[in-house]
Amino acid sequence: MSDRLYKRVIGVASLFALVALMLTACVAPAPGAQPAADSAEAVEAPAETAAVDDSVSIGMNELVTSLDPPADWAIAATWIHMNLFDCLVWRNRDTAVFEPWLAESYEQVSDKVWKLKLREGVKFHNGEAFNADAVKWTYERILGDETLITHKQWLFIKEIRALSPMEIEIETVDPEPAFLSKISGTGCGVQAPIAGMKQKEEGSEYTPIGTGPFQFVEWVKDDHITLAANEEYWQGAPAIKTLIWKAIPEVSTRVANLLTSDVDLVLSVPAQDWERVNGNEGTEIKQFLTTQVMLLAMRIGPSAKYEDWTGITSNAKIREAIGLAIDRAALVDLIDGMGIPVLSRVTPPTLGWSEELYDQVGEYNPDRARELIQEAGYDGSPLTFHASTSWLKQKEVAEAVTAMLQDVGLNIDLQVLDVTTFREQIYFPYRNDEIYMDALGNSFFDPWIAVLSERADRRERSGWSGPLADEADQLIREAAVNMDPAARAEQYIKIQELINQDFVNVYLYQMYDTVGISKSLDWNPPLDGFLWMGNAKLK
Amino acid sequence: MIKFLFSRILQMIPPLFGLTIILFVLLRIGGDPVAHLVDPEASVEEVAKVRAAYGFDRPYHEQYLRQLGRILAGDFGDSFRFRSPAMPLVLERLPATLELALASMLVALIIAIPAGLLSAIYQNSLLDLFVTVGSTLGRAMPNFWIGIMLILFFSVQLRWLPVSGRDEAASIVLPAITLGSSIATTLARVLRSSMLEVLRQEYIVTARAKGVSQVMVIMHHALRNALIPFVTVFGLQMAWLLGGAVIVENVFAWPGMGRLILASVQVRDLAVVQAGVFVFALVVMVTNLLVDLSYAVIDPRIRFR
């Protein structure tokens, strides 16, 4: 063979190689999704998935680790659970008002007893009737299983009594002003008791059977969950016939899926992608306000887990200087306006929110901060400042805060950690030093949880003590059982003022989040971005 | 041959045992799983209760020995995240990862063999320069970046291929190219240098002097002898391929073991990480064994004792 011919042969072979490269697609057999549980026969699975036009896909960072509502408290899990299950009471996500749901009506009989009339004619996805037995079984199961992650959240219940098949009475351990909030909290979805008991007896894999707008079809762990419309839903069949939740951990891949219409809704679109999503035909960005508040938490004194701590933030003047050195308006600009400046963790519409502490930049006075530092006799020793990278531009915000504090003369040792390290080495061993930055939410929409960490027995991270701390402790305990909403609101406002007065925390801003959404999907993110799709429609 | 196989299988046990120690130290002593099992508002007492419930309050050596005892009995323990046995979770995902690994190997071979051959045959030509520069660039570019670029071009701009997932056959194309192209660069360079060395051998000159055609010289005499180092490196790349799968599966939301292990490491789901890495290690060891066995096929002079 001549050299010329030989080169042609090699050239043709290379071309074949390239073609074969494209044909690699063909080596993969079409994967068949497997049902998550063998016990799925307990569910009357829909005969076929609905028409493609009626289906909606949602791209999530992560999916549930359990379809059993009390076994997974993560917010993403709660969203999926609430499409499968209904609770007795519903927090309206647009008005923040509690509404009857599976309980047709409710009344407070005494400080510790609530009577609830259950909705007639509601059926579980497997055909079981919803009644008082179902309510009793659901909540007694949580109360009796310490391994369920939400177990302790339900310990406010002392007893559940079935007064009749459609009427129950719930007695609480203490007077419970946050009863409606807690009864609609994580794990509240009412479950089918007969199927549930059968699964438990047989030791079969858990299958979710609720009364919610969608019913379970399949779960491929860490990949996708498919739900089908509950055609007999007590509020009317959902317009969306198939709802698919897909786990897409990489944010740029999530956005790409939205742009190509492979999903209809994605969460937490970063600012740099907004223009691309809005510029793409058929997609847009929608903002919603979360309950998360970014804050600087200070250690004031040692605690049982950090007995040998000594630090400069034990000096009230240094803490005040830190508070005065923070320019909240600049921080909100830094996060592209995705926040509202706050002076408290209690945000509207939660009881106890105050106009004086919300949407306020607070006093920014670097000159006074410098004076206070001088008065405190600060010797230049470093203040350790821990931050993680969990939230939108958190590293940049931590760096900006560091610059603001250095500008007034403090020597800051900023340590930005990944979220796992922060949680394992700082937050949960309670080994936080002078300052740490974190964002905390309030999915209960009740103030008790926002101030709980400053109750005397919970001050492992702040080591707060003194007369103001004692007063706050007393108020936190009184407010937790105060059945007068107006007086309770005043107590929580006072607690927030005491926290601010002693600069235990410096609150920065309430955070917005975004969804990228297909214009063909008629759905608006509610107050806290709660993904309940029972009311979603396709245009 | 049977003696050789038996000996190689026995040799796998010490590394696997060592692996359990390394993983325990890295995951358990280096981090605290309890931090991921409680809610942010949990009190000291609540944290202590959870720690005791999972046995994390026991001395480290006791925890390790208990875990080792279970592994020897074939039980890798339960996943904290999913509250179910860890090994079935891992094995559920093994087919997806093997599918991706095989497709990536195929892509790597399809790119590396012609590129390495052409580069050696046309040494110091423009084509050789192109392959050399391409190999260096390919090795320098991180997998996740290549993956995202491929998504933007082929999926978002051209709309030819799916962005992510494993819903259709075409879903494997982009992850396989991402993963395969990165090892193809190494393989092409190895084949090039190996071929150059062989092409200088006297028997090649003799074959050419006898008038054997160029194709026969390359394919029959040279390539076969150049394949031994190529196959050795190819086997070693399996470990790299599985390591790369962790990142690529995450970028393409490919539901394989890599993604499961990454998510489990982040929350210190020790049992799943242990089971996953154990399976990864076994796959790598078996691949290397197969590579060793393939030497005899490539070069009949090689015998195993």
PDB file of C-alpha atoms in Angstrom, chain A residues 131-243:
ATOM      1  CA  ASN A 131     -61.302  10.332  60.818  1.00  0.00           C
ATOM      2  CA  ALA A 132     -60.292  10.802  64.455  1.00  0.00           C
ATOM      3  CA  ASP A 133     -58.469   7.448  64.511  1.00  0.00           C
ATOM      4  CA  ALA A 134     -56.177   8.667  61.741  1.00  0.00           C
ATOM      5  CA  VAL A 135     -55.328  11.852  63.656  1.00  0.00           C
ATOM      6  CA  LYS A 136     -54.701   9.944  66.875  1.00  0.00           C
ATOM      7  CA  TRP A 137     -52.562   7.317  65.142  1.00  0.00           C
ATOM      8  CA  THR A 138     -50.476   9.912  63.257  1.00  0.00           C
ATOM      9  CA  TYR A 139     -49.506  12.042  66.250  1.00  0.00           C
ATOM     10  CA  GLU A 140     -49.265   9.248  68.831  1.00  0.00           C
ATOM     11  CA  ARG A 141     -46.839   7.531  66.466  1.00  0.00           C
ATOM     12  CA  ILE A 142     -44.577  10.617  66.518  1.00  0.00           C
ATOM     13  CA  LEU A 143     -44.878  10.966  70.287  1.00  0.00           C
ATOM     14  CA  GLY A 144     -43.960   7.310  70.744  1.00  0.00           C
ATOM     15  CA  ASP A 145     -40.910   7.197  68.491  1.00  0.00           C
ATOM     16  CA  GLU A 146     -37.873   9.046  69.806  1.00  0.00           C
ATOM     17  CA  THR A 147     -35.860   8.259  66.686  1.00  0.00           C
ATOM     18  CA  LEU A 148     -38.063  10.520  64.539  1.00  0.00           C
ATOM     19  CA  ILE A 149     -36.208  13.785  64.045  1.00  0.00           C
ATOM     20  CA  THR A 150     -39.297  15.909  64.754  1.00  0.00           C
ATOM     21  CA  HIS A 151     -40.254  13.920  67.861  1.00  0.00           C
ATOM     22  CA  LYS A 152     -39.310  16.652  70.326  1.00  0.00           C
ATOM     23  CA  GLN A 153     -41.281  19.301  68.401  1.00  0.00           C
ATOM     24  CA  TRP A 154     -44.459  17.382  69.256  1.00  0.00           C
ATOM     25  CA  LEU A 155     -43.832  16.929  72.963  1.00  0.00           C
ATOM     26  CA  PHE A 156     -46.131  19.893  73.648  1.00  0.00           C
ATOM     27  CA  ILE A 157     -49.025  17.412  73.264  1.00  0.00           C
ATOM     28  CA  LYS A 158     -50.065  15.565  76.422  1.00  0.00           C
ATOM     29  CA  GLU A 159     -53.022  13.613  75.090  1.00  0.00           C
ATOM     30  CA  ILE A 160     -55.240  13.251  72.035  1.00  0.00           C
ATOM     31  CA  ARG A 161     -58.829  12.159  72.720  1.00  0.00           C
ATOM     32  CA  ALA A 162     -61.331  11.032  70.086  1.00  0.00           C
ATOM     33  CA  LEU A 163     -64.663  12.515  71.194  1.00  0.00           C
ATOM     34  CA  SER A 164     -66.473  11.031  68.216  1.00  0.00           C
ATOM     35  CA  PRO A 165     -65.376   9.658  64.817  1.00  0.00           C
ATOM     36  CA  MET A 166     -65.121  13.227  63.520  1.00  0.00           C
ATOM     37  CA  GLU A 167     -64.207  15.210  66.608  1.00  0.00           C
ATOM     38  CA  ILE A 168     -61.013  15.277  68.658  1.00  0.00           C
ATOM     39  CA  GLU A 169     -59.660  17.065  71.678  1.00  0.00           C
ATOM     40  CA  ILE A 170     -55.952  17.804  72.093  1.00  0.00           C
ATOM     41  CA  GLU A 171     -54.580  18.530  75.546  1.00  0.00           C
ATOM     42  CA  THR A 172     -51.213  20.259  75.780  1.00  0.00           C
ATOM     43  CA  VAL A 173     -48.592  19.922  78.525  1.00  0.00           C
ATOM     44  CA  ASP A 174     -48.577  23.676  79.243  1.00  0.00           C
ATOM     45  CA  PRO A 175     -50.764  26.519  78.057  1.00  0.00           C
ATOM     46  CA  GLU A 176     -49.750  26.679  74.409  1.00  0.00           C
ATOM     47  CA  PRO A 177     -50.177  30.046  72.670  1.00  0.00           C
ATOM     48  CA  ALA A 178     -48.331  28.707  69.608  1.00  0.00           C
ATOM     49  CA  PHE A 179     -50.706  25.711  69.347  1.00  0.00           C
ATOM     50  CA  LEU A 180     -51.929  26.432  65.802  1.00  0.00           C
ATOM     51  CA  SER A 181     -48.393  27.119  64.636  1.00  0.00           C
ATOM     52  CA  LYS A 182     -47.036  23.915  66.160  1.00  0.00           C
ATOM     53  CA  ILE A 183     -49.927  21.717  64.995  1.00  0.00           C
ATOM     54  CA  SER A 184     -49.219  22.834  61.424  1.00  0.00           C
ATOM     55  CA  GLY A 185     -45.433  22.408  61.792  1.00  0.00           C
ATOM     56  CA  THR A 186     -43.011  19.807  60.411  1.00  0.00           C
ATOM     57  CA  GLY A 187     -44.422  16.290  60.495  1.00  0.00           C
ATOM     58  CA  CYS A 188     -48.050  17.412  60.743  1.00  0.00           C
ATOM     59  CA  GLY A 189     -49.278  15.484  57.679  1.00  0.00           C
ATOM     60  CA  VAL A 190     -52.035  13.069  58.692  1.00  0.00           C
ATOM     61  CA  GLN A 191     -51.324   9.490  57.594  1.00  0.00           C
ATOM     62  CA  ALA A 192     -53.539   6.512  56.736  1.00  0.00           C
ATOM     63  CA  PRO A 193     -53.642   4.402  59.901  1.00  0.00           C
ATOM     64  CA  ILE A 194     -54.679   0.981  58.576  1.00  0.00           C
ATOM     65  CA  ALA A 195     -52.034   0.945  55.850  1.00  0.00           C
ATOM     66  CA  GLY A 196     -49.491   2.428  58.262  1.00  0.00           C
ATOM     67  CA  MET A 197     -50.073  -0.248  60.886  1.00  0.00           C
ATOM     68  CA  LYS A 198     -49.898  -2.957  58.225  1.00  0.00           C
ATOM     69  CA  GLN A 199     -46.574  -1.628  56.955  1.00  0.00           C
ATOM     70  CA  LYS A 200     -45.235  -1.565  60.504  1.00  0.00           C
ATOM     71  CA  GLU A 201     -46.401  -5.102  61.258  1.00  0.00           C
ATOM     72  CA  GLU A 202     -44.949  -6.473  58.051  1.00  0.00           C
ATOM     73  CA  GLY A 203     -41.759  -4.442  58.419  1.00  0.00           C
ATOM     74  CA  SER A 204     -42.145  -3.399  54.799  1.00  0.00           C
ATOM     75  CA  GLU A 205     -40.667  -0.244  53.302  1.00  0.00           C
ATOM     76  CA  TYR A 206     -42.556   2.929  54.163  1.00  0.00           C
ATOM     77  CA  THR A 207     -45.028   4.112  51.540  1.00  0.00           C
ATOM     78  CA  PRO A 208     -46.542   7.582  51.945  1.00  0.00           C
ATOM     79  CA  ILE A 209     -50.347   7.552  52.012  1.00  0.00           C
ATOM     80  CA  GLY A 210     -51.940  10.878  52.796  1.00  0.00           C
ATOM     81  CA  THR A 211     -54.951  12.928  51.760  1.00  0.00           C
ATOM     82  CA  GLY A 212     -52.931  15.599  49.901  1.00  0.00           C
ATOM     83  CA  PRO A 213     -53.431  16.926  46.370  1.00  0.00           C
ATOM     84  CA  PHE A 214     -50.910  14.455  44.942  1.00  0.00           C
ATOM     85  CA  GLN A 215     -50.303  10.770  45.499  1.00  0.00           C
ATOM     86  CA  PHE A 216     -47.108   8.795  45.426  1.00  0.00           C
ATOM     87  CA  VAL A 217     -46.004   7.026  42.248  1.00  0.00           C
ATOM     88  CA  GLU A 218     -42.270   6.366  42.550  1.00  0.00           C
ATOM     89  CA  TRP A 219     -39.095   7.489  44.272  1.00  0.00           C
ATOM     90  CA  VAL A 220     -35.613   6.943  42.888  1.00  0.00           C
ATOM     91  CA  LYS A 221     -33.537   8.105  45.829  1.00  0.00           C
ATOM     92  CA  ASP A 222     -31.432  11.214  45.209  1.00  0.00           C
ATOM     93  CA  ASP A 223     -32.763  11.317  41.644  1.00  0.00           C
ATOM     94  CA  HIS A 224     -36.471  11.987  41.322  1.00  0.00           C
ATOM     95  CA  ILE A 225     -39.866  11.603  42.948  1.00  0.00           C
ATOM     96  CA  THR A 226     -42.968  11.276  40.814  1.00  0.00           C
ATOM     97  CA  LEU A 227     -46.406  12.178  42.123  1.00  0.00           C
ATOM     98  CA  ALA A 228     -49.764  11.940  40.369  1.00  0.00           C
ATOM     99  CA  ALA A 229     -52.818  14.133  40.885  1.00  0.00           C
ATOM    100  CA  ASN A 230     -55.269  12.965  43.530  1.00  0.00           C
ATOM    101  CA  GLU A 231     -58.408  13.136  41.388  1.00  0.00           C
ATOM    102  CA  GLU A 232     -60.589  12.850  44.485  1.00  0.00           C
ATOM    103  CA  TYR A 233     -58.882  15.626  46.411  1.00  0.00           C
ATOM    104  CA  TRP A 234     -61.326  17.231  48.808  1.00  0.00           C
ATOM    105  CA  GLN A 235     -60.570  20.702  47.388  1.00  0.00           C
ATOM    106  CA  GLY A 236     -60.976  19.486  43.812  1.00  0.00           C
ATOM    107  CA  ALA A 237     -58.518  17.658  41.562  1.00  0.00           C
ATOM    108  CA  PRO A 238     -55.272  19.564  40.901  1.00  0.00           C
ATOM    109  CA  ALA A 239     -54.821  20.938  37.390  1.00  0.00           C
ATOM    110  CA  ILE A 240     -51.286  19.470  37.270  1.00  0.00           C
ATOM    111  CA  LYS A 241     -51.619  15.750  36.636  1.00  0.00           C
ATOM    112  CA  THR A 242     -48.014  14.650  37.095  1.00  0.00           C
ATOM    113  CA  LEU A 243     -45.567  16.376  39.407  1.00  0.00           C
TER     114      LEU A 243
END
